[in-house]
Short mmCIF file of C-alpha atoms in Angstrom, two decimals:
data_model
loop_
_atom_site.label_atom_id
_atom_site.label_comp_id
_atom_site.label_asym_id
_atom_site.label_seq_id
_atom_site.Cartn_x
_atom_site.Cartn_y
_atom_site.Cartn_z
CA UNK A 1 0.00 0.00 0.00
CA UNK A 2 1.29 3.27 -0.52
CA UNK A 3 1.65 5.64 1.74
CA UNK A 4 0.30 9.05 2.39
CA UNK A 5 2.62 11.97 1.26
CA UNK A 6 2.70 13.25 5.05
CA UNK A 7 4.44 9.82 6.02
CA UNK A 8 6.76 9.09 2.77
CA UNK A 9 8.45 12.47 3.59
CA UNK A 10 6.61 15.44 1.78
CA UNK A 11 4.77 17.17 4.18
CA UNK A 12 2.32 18.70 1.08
CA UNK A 13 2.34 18.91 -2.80
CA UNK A 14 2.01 22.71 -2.79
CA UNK A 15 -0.01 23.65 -6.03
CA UNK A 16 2.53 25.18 -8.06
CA UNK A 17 5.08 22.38 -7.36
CA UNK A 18 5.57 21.36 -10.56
CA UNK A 19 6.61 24.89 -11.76
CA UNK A 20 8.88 25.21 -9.05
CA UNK A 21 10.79 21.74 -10.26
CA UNK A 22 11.49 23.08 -13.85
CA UNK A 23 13.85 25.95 -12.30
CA UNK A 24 15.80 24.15 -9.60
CA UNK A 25 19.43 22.96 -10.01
CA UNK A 26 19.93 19.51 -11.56
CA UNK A 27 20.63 18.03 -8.37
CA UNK A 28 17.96 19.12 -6.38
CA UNK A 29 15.94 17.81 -9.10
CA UNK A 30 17.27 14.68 -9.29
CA UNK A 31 16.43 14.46 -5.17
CA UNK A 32 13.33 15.87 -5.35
CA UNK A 33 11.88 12.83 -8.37
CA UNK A 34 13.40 9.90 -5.86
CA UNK A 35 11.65 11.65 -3.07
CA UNK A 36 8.25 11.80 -5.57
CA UNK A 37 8.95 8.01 -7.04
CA UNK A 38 8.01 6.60 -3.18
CA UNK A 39 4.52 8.32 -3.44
CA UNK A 40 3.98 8.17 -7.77
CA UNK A 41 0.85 6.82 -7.21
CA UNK A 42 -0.64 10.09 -5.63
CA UNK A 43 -3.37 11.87 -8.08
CA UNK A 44 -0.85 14.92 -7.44
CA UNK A 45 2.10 13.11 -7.63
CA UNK A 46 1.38 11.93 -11.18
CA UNK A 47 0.26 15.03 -12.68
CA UNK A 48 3.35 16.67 -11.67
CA UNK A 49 5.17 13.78 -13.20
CA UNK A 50 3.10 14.41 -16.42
CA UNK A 51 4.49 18.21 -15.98
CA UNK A 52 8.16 17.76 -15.46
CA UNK A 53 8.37 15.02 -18.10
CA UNK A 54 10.39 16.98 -20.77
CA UNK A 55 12.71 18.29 -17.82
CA UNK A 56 13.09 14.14 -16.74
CA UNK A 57 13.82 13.52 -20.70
CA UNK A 58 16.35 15.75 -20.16
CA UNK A 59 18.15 15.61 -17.25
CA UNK A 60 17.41 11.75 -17.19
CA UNK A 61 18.34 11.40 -13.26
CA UNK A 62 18.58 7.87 -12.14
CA UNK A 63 14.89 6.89 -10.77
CA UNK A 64 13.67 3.93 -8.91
CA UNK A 65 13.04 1.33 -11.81
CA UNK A 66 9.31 -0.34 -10.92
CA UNK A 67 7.83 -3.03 -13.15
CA UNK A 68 6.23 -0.77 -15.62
CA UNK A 69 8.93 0.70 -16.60
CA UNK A 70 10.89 -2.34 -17.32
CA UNK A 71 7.63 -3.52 -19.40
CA UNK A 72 8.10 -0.20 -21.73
CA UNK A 73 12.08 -0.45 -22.41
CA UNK A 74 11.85 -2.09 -25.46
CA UNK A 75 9.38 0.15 -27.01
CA UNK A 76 10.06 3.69 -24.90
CA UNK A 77 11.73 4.41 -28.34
CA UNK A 78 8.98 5.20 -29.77
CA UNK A 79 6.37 6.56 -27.00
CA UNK A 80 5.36 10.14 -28.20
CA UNK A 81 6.57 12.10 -25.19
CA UNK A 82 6.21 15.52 -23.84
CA UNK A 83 9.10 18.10 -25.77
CA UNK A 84 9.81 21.71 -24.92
CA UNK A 85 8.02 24.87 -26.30
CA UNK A 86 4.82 22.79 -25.35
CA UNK A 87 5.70 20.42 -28.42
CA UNK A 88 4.81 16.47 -28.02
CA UNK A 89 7.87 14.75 -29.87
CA UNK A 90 6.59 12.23 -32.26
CA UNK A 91 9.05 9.98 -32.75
CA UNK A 92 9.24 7.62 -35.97
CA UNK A 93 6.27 4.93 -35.90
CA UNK A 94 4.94 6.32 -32.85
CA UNK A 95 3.38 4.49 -30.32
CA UNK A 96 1.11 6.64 -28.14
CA UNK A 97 1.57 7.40 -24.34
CA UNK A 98 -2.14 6.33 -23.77
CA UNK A 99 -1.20 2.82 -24.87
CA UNK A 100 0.41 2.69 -21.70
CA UNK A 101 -2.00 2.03 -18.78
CA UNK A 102 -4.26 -0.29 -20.83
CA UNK A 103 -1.42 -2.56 -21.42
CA UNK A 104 -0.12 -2.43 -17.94
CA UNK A 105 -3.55 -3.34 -17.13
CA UNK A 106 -3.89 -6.55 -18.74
CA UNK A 107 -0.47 -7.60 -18.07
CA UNK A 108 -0.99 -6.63 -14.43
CA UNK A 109 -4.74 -9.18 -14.05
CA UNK A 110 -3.87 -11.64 -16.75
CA UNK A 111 -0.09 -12.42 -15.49
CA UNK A 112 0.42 -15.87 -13.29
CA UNK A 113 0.57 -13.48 -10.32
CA UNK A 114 3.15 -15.30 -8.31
CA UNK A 115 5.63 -15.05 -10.66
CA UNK A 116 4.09 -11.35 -11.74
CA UNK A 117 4.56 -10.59 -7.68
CA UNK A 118 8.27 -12.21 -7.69
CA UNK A 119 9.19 -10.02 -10.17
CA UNK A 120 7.61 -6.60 -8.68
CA UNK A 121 10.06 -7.52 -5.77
CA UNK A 122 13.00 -8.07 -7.78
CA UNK A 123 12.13 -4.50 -9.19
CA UNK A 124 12.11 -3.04 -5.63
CA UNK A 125 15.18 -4.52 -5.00
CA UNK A 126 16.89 -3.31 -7.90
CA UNK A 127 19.23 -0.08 -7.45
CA UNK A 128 18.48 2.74 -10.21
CA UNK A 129 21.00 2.01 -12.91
CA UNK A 130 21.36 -1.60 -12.50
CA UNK A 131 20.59 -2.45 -16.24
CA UNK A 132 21.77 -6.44 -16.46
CA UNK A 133 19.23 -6.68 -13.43
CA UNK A 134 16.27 -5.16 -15.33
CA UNK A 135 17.40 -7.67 -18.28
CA UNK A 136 17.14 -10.27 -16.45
CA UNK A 137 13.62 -9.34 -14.58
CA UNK A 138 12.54 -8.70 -18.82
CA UNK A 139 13.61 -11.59 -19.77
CA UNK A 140 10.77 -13.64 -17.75
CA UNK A 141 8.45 -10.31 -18.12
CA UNK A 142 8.71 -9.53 -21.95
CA UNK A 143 7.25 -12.96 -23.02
CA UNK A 144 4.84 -13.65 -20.40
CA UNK A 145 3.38 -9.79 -21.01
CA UNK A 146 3.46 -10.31 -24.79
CA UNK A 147 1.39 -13.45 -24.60
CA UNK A 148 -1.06 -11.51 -22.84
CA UNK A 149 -1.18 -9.23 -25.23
CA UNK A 150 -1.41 -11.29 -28.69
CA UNK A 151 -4.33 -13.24 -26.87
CA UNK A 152 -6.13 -9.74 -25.86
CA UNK A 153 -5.51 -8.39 -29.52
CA UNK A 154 -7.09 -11.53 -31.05
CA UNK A 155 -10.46 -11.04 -28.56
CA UNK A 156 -13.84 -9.63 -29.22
CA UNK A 157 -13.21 -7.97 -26.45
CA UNK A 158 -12.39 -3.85 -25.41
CA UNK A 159 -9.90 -3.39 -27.65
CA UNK A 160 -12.28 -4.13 -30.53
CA UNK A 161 -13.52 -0.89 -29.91
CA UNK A 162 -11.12 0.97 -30.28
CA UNK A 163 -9.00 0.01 -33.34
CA UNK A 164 -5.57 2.01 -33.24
CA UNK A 165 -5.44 1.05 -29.05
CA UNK A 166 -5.62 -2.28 -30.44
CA UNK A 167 -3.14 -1.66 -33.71
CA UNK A 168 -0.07 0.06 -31.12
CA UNK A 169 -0.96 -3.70 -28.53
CA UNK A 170 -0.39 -5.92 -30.95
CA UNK A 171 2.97 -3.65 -32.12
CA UNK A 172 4.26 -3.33 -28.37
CA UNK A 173 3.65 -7.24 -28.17
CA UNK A 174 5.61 -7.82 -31.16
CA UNK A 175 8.37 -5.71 -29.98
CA UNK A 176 7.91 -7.59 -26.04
CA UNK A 177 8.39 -10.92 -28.46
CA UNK A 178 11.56 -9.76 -29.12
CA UNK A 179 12.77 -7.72 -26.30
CA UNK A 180 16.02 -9.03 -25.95
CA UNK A 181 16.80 -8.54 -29.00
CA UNK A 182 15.74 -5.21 -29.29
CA UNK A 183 17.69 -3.93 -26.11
CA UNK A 184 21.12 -5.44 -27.21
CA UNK A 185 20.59 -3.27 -30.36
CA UNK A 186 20.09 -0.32 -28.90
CA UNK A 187 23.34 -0.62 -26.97
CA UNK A 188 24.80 -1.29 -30.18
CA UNK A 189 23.19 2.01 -31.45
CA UNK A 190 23.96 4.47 -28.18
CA UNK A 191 24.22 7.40 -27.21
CA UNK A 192 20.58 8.50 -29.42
CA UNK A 193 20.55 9.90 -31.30
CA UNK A 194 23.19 8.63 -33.34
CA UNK A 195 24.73 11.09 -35.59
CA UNK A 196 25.56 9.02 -38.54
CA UNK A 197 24.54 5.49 -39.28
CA UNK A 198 28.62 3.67 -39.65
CA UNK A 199 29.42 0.43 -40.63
CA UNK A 200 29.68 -0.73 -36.95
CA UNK A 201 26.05 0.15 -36.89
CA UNK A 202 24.82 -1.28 -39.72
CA UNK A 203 26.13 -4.46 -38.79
CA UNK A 204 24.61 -4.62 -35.55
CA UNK A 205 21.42 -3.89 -36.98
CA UNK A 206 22.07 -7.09 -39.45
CA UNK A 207 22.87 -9.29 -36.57
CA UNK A 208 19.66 -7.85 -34.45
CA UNK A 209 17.48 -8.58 -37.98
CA UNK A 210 18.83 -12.25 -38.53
CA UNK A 211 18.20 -12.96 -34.55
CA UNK A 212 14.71 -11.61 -34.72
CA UNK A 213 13.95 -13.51 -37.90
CA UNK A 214 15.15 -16.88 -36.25
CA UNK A 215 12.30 -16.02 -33.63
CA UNK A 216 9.83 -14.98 -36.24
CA UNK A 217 9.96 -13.22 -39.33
CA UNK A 218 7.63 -11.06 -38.93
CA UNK A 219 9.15 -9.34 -35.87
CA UNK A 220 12.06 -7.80 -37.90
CA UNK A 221 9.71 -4.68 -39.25
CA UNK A 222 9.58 -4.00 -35.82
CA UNK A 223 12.98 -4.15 -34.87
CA UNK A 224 13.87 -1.46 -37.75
CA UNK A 225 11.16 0.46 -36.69
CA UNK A 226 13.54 0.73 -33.09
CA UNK A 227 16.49 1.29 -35.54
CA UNK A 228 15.40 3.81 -37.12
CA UNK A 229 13.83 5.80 -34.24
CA UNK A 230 17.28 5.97 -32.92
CA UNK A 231 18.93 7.60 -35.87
CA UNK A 232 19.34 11.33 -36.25
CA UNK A 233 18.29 10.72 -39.91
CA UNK A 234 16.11 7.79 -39.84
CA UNK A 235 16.23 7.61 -43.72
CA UNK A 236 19.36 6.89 -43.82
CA UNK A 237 18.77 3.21 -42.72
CA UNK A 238 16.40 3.20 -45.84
CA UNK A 239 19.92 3.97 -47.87
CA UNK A 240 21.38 0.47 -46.71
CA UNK A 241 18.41 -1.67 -46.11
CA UNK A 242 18.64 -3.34 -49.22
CA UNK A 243 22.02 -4.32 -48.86
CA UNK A 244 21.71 -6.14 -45.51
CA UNK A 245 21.05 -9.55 -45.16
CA UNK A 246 17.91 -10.06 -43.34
CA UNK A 247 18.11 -13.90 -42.44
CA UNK A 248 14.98 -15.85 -42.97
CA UNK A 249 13.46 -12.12 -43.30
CA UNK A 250 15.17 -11.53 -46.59
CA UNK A 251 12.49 -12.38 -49.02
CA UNK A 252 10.18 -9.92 -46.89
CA UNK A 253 12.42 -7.27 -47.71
CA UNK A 254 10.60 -5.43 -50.77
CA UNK A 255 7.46 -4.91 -48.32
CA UNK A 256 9.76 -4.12 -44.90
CA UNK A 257 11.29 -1.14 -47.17
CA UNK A 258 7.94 -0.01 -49.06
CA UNK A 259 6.85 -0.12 -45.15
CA UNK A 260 9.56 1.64 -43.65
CA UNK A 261 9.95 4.05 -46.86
CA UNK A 262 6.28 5.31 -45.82
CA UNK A 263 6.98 5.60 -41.93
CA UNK A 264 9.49 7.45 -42.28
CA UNK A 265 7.93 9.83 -45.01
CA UNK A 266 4.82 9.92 -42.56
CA UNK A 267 6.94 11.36 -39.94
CA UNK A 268 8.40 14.00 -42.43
CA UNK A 269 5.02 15.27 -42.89
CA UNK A 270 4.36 15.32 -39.10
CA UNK A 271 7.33 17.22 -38.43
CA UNK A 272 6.72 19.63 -41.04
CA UNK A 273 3.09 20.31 -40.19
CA UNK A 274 3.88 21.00 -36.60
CA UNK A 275 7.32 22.77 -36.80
CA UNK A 276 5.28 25.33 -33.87
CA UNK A 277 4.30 22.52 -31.63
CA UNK A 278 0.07 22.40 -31.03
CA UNK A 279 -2.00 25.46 -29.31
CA UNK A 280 -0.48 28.14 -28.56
CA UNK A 281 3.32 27.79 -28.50
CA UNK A 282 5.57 30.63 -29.86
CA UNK A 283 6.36 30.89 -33.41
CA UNK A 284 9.59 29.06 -34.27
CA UNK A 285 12.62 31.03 -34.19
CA UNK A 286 14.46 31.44 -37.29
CA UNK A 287 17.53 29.50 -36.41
CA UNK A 288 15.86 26.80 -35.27
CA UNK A 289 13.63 26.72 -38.66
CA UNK A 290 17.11 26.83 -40.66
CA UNK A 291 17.82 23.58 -38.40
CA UNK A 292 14.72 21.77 -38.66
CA UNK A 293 14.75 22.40 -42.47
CA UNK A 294 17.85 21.47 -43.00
CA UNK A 295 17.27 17.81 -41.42
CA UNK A 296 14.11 17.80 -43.03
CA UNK A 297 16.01 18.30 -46.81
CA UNK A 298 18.12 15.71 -45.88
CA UNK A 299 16.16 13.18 -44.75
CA UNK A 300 14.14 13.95 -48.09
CA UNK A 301 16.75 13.50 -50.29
CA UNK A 302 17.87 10.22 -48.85
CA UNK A 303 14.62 9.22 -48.54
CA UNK A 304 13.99 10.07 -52.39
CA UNK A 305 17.14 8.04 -53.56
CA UNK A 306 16.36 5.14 -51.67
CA UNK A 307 12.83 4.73 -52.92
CA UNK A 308 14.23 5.90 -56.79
CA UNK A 309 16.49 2.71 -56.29
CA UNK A 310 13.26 0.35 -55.61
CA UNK A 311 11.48 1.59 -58.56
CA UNK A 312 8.73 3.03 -55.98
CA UNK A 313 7.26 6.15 -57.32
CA UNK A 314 3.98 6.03 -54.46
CA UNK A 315 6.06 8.74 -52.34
CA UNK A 316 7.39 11.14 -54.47
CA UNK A 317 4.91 13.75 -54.37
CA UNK A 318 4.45 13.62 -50.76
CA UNK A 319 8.08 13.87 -51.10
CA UNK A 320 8.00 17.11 -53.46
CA UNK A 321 4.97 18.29 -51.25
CA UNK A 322 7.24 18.14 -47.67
CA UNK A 323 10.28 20.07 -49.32
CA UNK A 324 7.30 22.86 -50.64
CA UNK A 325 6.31 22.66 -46.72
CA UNK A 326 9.87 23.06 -45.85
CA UNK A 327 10.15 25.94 -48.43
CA UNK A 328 7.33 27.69 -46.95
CA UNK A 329 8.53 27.88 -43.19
CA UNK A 330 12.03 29.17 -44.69
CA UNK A 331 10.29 31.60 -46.08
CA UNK A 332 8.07 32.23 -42.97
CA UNK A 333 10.35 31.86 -40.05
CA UNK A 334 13.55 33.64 -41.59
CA UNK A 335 13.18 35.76 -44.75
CA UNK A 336 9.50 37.30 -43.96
CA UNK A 337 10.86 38.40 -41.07
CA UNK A 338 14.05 39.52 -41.86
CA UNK A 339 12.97 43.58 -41.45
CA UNK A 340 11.84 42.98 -38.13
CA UNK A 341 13.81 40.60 -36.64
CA UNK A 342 17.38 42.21 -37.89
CA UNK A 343 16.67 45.88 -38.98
CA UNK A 344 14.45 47.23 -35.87
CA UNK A 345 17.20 45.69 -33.71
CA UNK A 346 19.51 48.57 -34.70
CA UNK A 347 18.01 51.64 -32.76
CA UNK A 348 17.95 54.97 -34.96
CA UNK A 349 20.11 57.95 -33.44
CA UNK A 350 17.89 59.60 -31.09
CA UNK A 351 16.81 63.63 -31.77
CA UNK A 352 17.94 64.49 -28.23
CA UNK A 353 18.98 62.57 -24.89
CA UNK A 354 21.38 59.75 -25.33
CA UNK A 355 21.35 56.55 -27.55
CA UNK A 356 19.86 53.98 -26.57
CA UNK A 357 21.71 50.47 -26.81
CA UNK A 358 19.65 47.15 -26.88
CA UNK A 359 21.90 44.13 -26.62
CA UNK A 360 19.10 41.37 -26.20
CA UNK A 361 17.83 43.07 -29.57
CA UNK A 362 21.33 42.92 -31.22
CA UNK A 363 21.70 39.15 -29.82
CA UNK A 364 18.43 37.85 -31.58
CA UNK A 365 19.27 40.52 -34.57
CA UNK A 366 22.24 38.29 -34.69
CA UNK A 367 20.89 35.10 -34.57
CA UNK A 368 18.54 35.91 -37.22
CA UNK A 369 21.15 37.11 -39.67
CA UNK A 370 22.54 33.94 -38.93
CA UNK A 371 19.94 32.18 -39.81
CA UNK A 372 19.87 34.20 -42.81
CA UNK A 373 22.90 33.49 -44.16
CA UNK A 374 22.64 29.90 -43.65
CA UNK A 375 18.95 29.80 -45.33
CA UNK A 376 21.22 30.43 -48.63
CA UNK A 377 23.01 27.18 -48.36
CA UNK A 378 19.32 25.45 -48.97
CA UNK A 379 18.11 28.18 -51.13
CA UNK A 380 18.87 26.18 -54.94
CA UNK A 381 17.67 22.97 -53.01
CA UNK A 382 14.18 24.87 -51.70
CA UNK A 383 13.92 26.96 -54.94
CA UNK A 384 14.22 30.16 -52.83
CA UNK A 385 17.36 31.10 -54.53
CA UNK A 386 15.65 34.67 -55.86
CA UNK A 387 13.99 35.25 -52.61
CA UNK A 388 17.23 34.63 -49.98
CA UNK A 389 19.44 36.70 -52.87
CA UNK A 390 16.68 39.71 -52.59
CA UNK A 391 16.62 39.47 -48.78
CA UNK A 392 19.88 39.79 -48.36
CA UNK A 393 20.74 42.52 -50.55
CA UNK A 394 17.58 44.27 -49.00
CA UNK A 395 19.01 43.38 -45.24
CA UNK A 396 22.47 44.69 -46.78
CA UNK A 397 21.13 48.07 -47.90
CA UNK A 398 18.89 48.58 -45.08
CA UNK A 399 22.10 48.12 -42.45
CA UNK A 400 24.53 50.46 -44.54
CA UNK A 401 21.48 53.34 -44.70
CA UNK A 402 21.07 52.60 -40.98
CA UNK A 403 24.95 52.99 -40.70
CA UNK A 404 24.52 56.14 -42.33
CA UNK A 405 22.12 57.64 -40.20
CA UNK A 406 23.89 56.59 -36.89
CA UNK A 407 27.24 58.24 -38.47
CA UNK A 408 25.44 61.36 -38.87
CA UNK A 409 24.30 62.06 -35.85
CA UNK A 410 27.74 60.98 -34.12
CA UNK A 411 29.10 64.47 -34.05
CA UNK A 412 26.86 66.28 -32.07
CA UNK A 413 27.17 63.28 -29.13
CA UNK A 414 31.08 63.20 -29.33
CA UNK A 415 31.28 66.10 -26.68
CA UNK A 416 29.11 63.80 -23.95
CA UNK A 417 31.23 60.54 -23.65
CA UNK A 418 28.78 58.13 -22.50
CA UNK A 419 26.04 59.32 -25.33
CA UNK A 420 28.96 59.00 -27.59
CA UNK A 421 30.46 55.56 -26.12
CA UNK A 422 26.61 54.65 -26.81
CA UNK A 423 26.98 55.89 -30.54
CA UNK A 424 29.97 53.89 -31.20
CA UNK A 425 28.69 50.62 -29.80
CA UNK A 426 25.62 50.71 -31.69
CA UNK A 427 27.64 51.98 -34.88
CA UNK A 428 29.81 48.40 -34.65
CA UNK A 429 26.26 46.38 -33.69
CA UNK A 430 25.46 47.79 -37.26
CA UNK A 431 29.51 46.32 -38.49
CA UNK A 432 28.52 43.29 -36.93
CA UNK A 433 25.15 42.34 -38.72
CA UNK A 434 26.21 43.66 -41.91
CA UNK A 435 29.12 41.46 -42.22
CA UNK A 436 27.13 38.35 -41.39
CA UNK A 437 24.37 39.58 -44.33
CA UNK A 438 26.76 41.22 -47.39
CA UNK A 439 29.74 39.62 -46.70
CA UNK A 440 33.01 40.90 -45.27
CA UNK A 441 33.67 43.84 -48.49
CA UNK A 442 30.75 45.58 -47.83
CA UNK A 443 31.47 45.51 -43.77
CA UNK A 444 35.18 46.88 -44.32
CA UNK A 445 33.69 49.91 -46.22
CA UNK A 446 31.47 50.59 -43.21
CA UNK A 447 34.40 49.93 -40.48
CA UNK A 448 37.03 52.51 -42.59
CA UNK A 449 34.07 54.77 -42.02
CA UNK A 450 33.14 54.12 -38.55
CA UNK A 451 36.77 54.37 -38.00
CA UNK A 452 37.63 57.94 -39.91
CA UNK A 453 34.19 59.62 -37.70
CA UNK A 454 35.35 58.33 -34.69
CA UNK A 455 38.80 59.19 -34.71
CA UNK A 456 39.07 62.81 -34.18
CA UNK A 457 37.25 61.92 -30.69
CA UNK A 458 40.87 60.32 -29.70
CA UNK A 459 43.12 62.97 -30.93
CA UNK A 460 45.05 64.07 -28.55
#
């Protein structure tokens, strides 16, 4: 039984709790969830849990391990889970978080409940971190709990009613069939996500495929379903897919890759349609839509090539259709904003008092003309190549008639210092931004004359 909060330690979940956890140090977190793990069970408890989940994604402190959670390693890979900016990550072939307690649930009544008991208590007694022990307590609770599952699947029973509840059971019970398997890959393909799919990688995933097809063909789909959640560029296992040998899997291979070639264009599309997260999360910043769009026109073009090479046509226009998409919030998140997010950073000289200098403008000014500049590495690739050329020679002239203005006013603040210290830093915010938009000539023409109005304050 669990106890009350009052006698497990807290003495109170104070309302705002969970708000209060995002801000503290690491550490203190990391006490703080142990201290929460003893009473998880708490209404409270668990919906500040459902709160501080992108900070425990994170952080990832060591927590108490408890039987559910060994029942979810080998498909936490692909739980949907809460992100930051008030996104939900979708990872590759998503299985949802609501999944979760219905499964439990029939595992937890249907399991021979001594040996469902036995292994709670090995759970308690295992120390956070102690992964060969949770191995060993999923190797007896994997099969049992996918059993359950198969047999639930195939009744007229709840699930009927509910057909993709009963579509992500029989996929997490496929993935429990082979959850051995599937956890020896993933140490095979650690730290996630992995940055570039090597040859040490690709043979592990070979030697994973072969093992699971031994068990039963039809569990490898599955298995590269793990594999490719845990790439950086999950299309790039569509590049070598045809080349590996897939055991007694290998005639299913066509279908596997027409399978996988659609997941993984599916989860383009997601990410593209929800670059903003849902409701009402900020718009995305434009270096972080340079990013995303850069991944994105990768994972397209590898995508593309390796359904070219299988003679599949079915994708391309959803293909062509997410690099439009990805066009679009270029063009939306970085050049359409351009004026406002670099020019009105640079303050124009004031008609009396002192300048005024914003640095958290110039900052995000900066990062934007950042952004900017990198936006014309993808312009040919996006066919924005007319539209990031215009910006930038707009951004360009803009700065230098800026420039101008600031210079002109510099002489009647050289005889108060600070105004003109003011001047001068704003002059070279200007220097900054413009080399980062026209290039380095055009900057050296404005520094000779930043430098020639300035100097006759340091005469002697």
């Amino acid at each position: 039984m669990t106890e009350p909060p009052e006698k497990a330690g807290i003495p109170g979940l104070p309302p705002a709790l969970e708000t209060k956890l995002l801000d503290i140090p690491d550490e203190k977190f990391a006490e703080v969830v142990r201290l929460l793990e003893r009473v998880r069970d708490h209404p409270d408890v668990r919906q500040t849990f459902a709160t501080i989940r992108p900070r425990l994604i994170q952080t990832r402190p060591d927590r108490r391990p408890t039987l559910k959670r060994v029942l979810c390693m080998p498909f936490e890979d692909v739980l949907e889970s809460p992100g930051g900016r008030g996104k939900v990550e979708q990872p590759l072939g998503r299985i949802e978080r609501r999944a979760i307690e219905p499964v439990w649930r029939l595992v937890a009544e249907r399991a021979d409940q001594a040996v469902f008991e036995r292994l709670d208590h090995q759970v308690r007694e295992t120390a956070p971190g102690n992964r060969n022990a949770l191995l060993n307590i999923g190797r007896v609770l994997w099969p049992m709990a996918a059993g359950i599952l198969h047999a639930a699947a195939a009744e007229n029973g709840p699930l009927r009613g509910d057909a993709p509840l009963r579509r992500q059971v029989e996929e997490i019970a496929g993935l429990l069939d082979i959850g051995l398997i599937v956890e020896a890959l993933k140490s095979d393909l650690s730290p996630k996500p992995v940055p570039a799919l090597e040859e040490e990688h690709t043979d592990a995933i070979e030697r994973a495929a072969q093992a699971a097809a031994r068990q039963a063909p039809d569990t490898v789909y599955g298995l590269l379903r793990i594999a490719a959640a845990r790439l950086a560029n999950p299309a790039d296992l569509l590049t070598v897919l045809p080349d590996l040998d897939l055991g007694r899997a290998k005639r299913d291979l066509p279908a596997i890759l027409s399978r996988l070639g659609g997941l993984v264009v599916g989860h383009l599309e997601e990410r593209i349609a929800r670059p903003d997260g849902a409701g009402d999360a900020p718009p995305i910043p434009p270096e972080e839509a340079v990013v995303l769009a850069e991944q994105l026109l990768a994972s397209v073009t590898a995508t593309g090539a390796a359904m070219e090479r299988r003679s599949d046509p079915a994708y391309r226009g959803r293909l062509d259709a997410v690099k439009r998409a990805v066009g679009a919030m270029v063009s939306g998140s970085v050049l359409k904003t351009a004026a406002t997010g670099i020019l009105s950073a640079v303050p124009a000289p004031p008609l009396a008092g002192p300048p005024v200098v914003d640095e958290p403008a110039q900052i995000a000014a900066e990062d934007h003309a950042r952004a900017l500049r990198r936006s014309a590495g993808l312009a040919e690739a996006l066919g924005l190549q007319q539209p990031v050329d215009d910006t930038l020679k707009a951004m360009g002239n803009g700065l230098i008639e800026q420039a101008q203005a600031l210079l002109d006013a510099y002489p009647r603040l050289m005889a108060h210092p600070d105004d003109a210290d003011a001047a001068e830093t704003n002059l070279y915010y200007v220097l900054r931004l413009l080399e980062m938009v026209a290039g380095p000539g055009k900057a050296e023409s404005l520094r000779l004359a930043i430098m020639a109005s300035t100097a006759g304050r340091y005469d002697d």
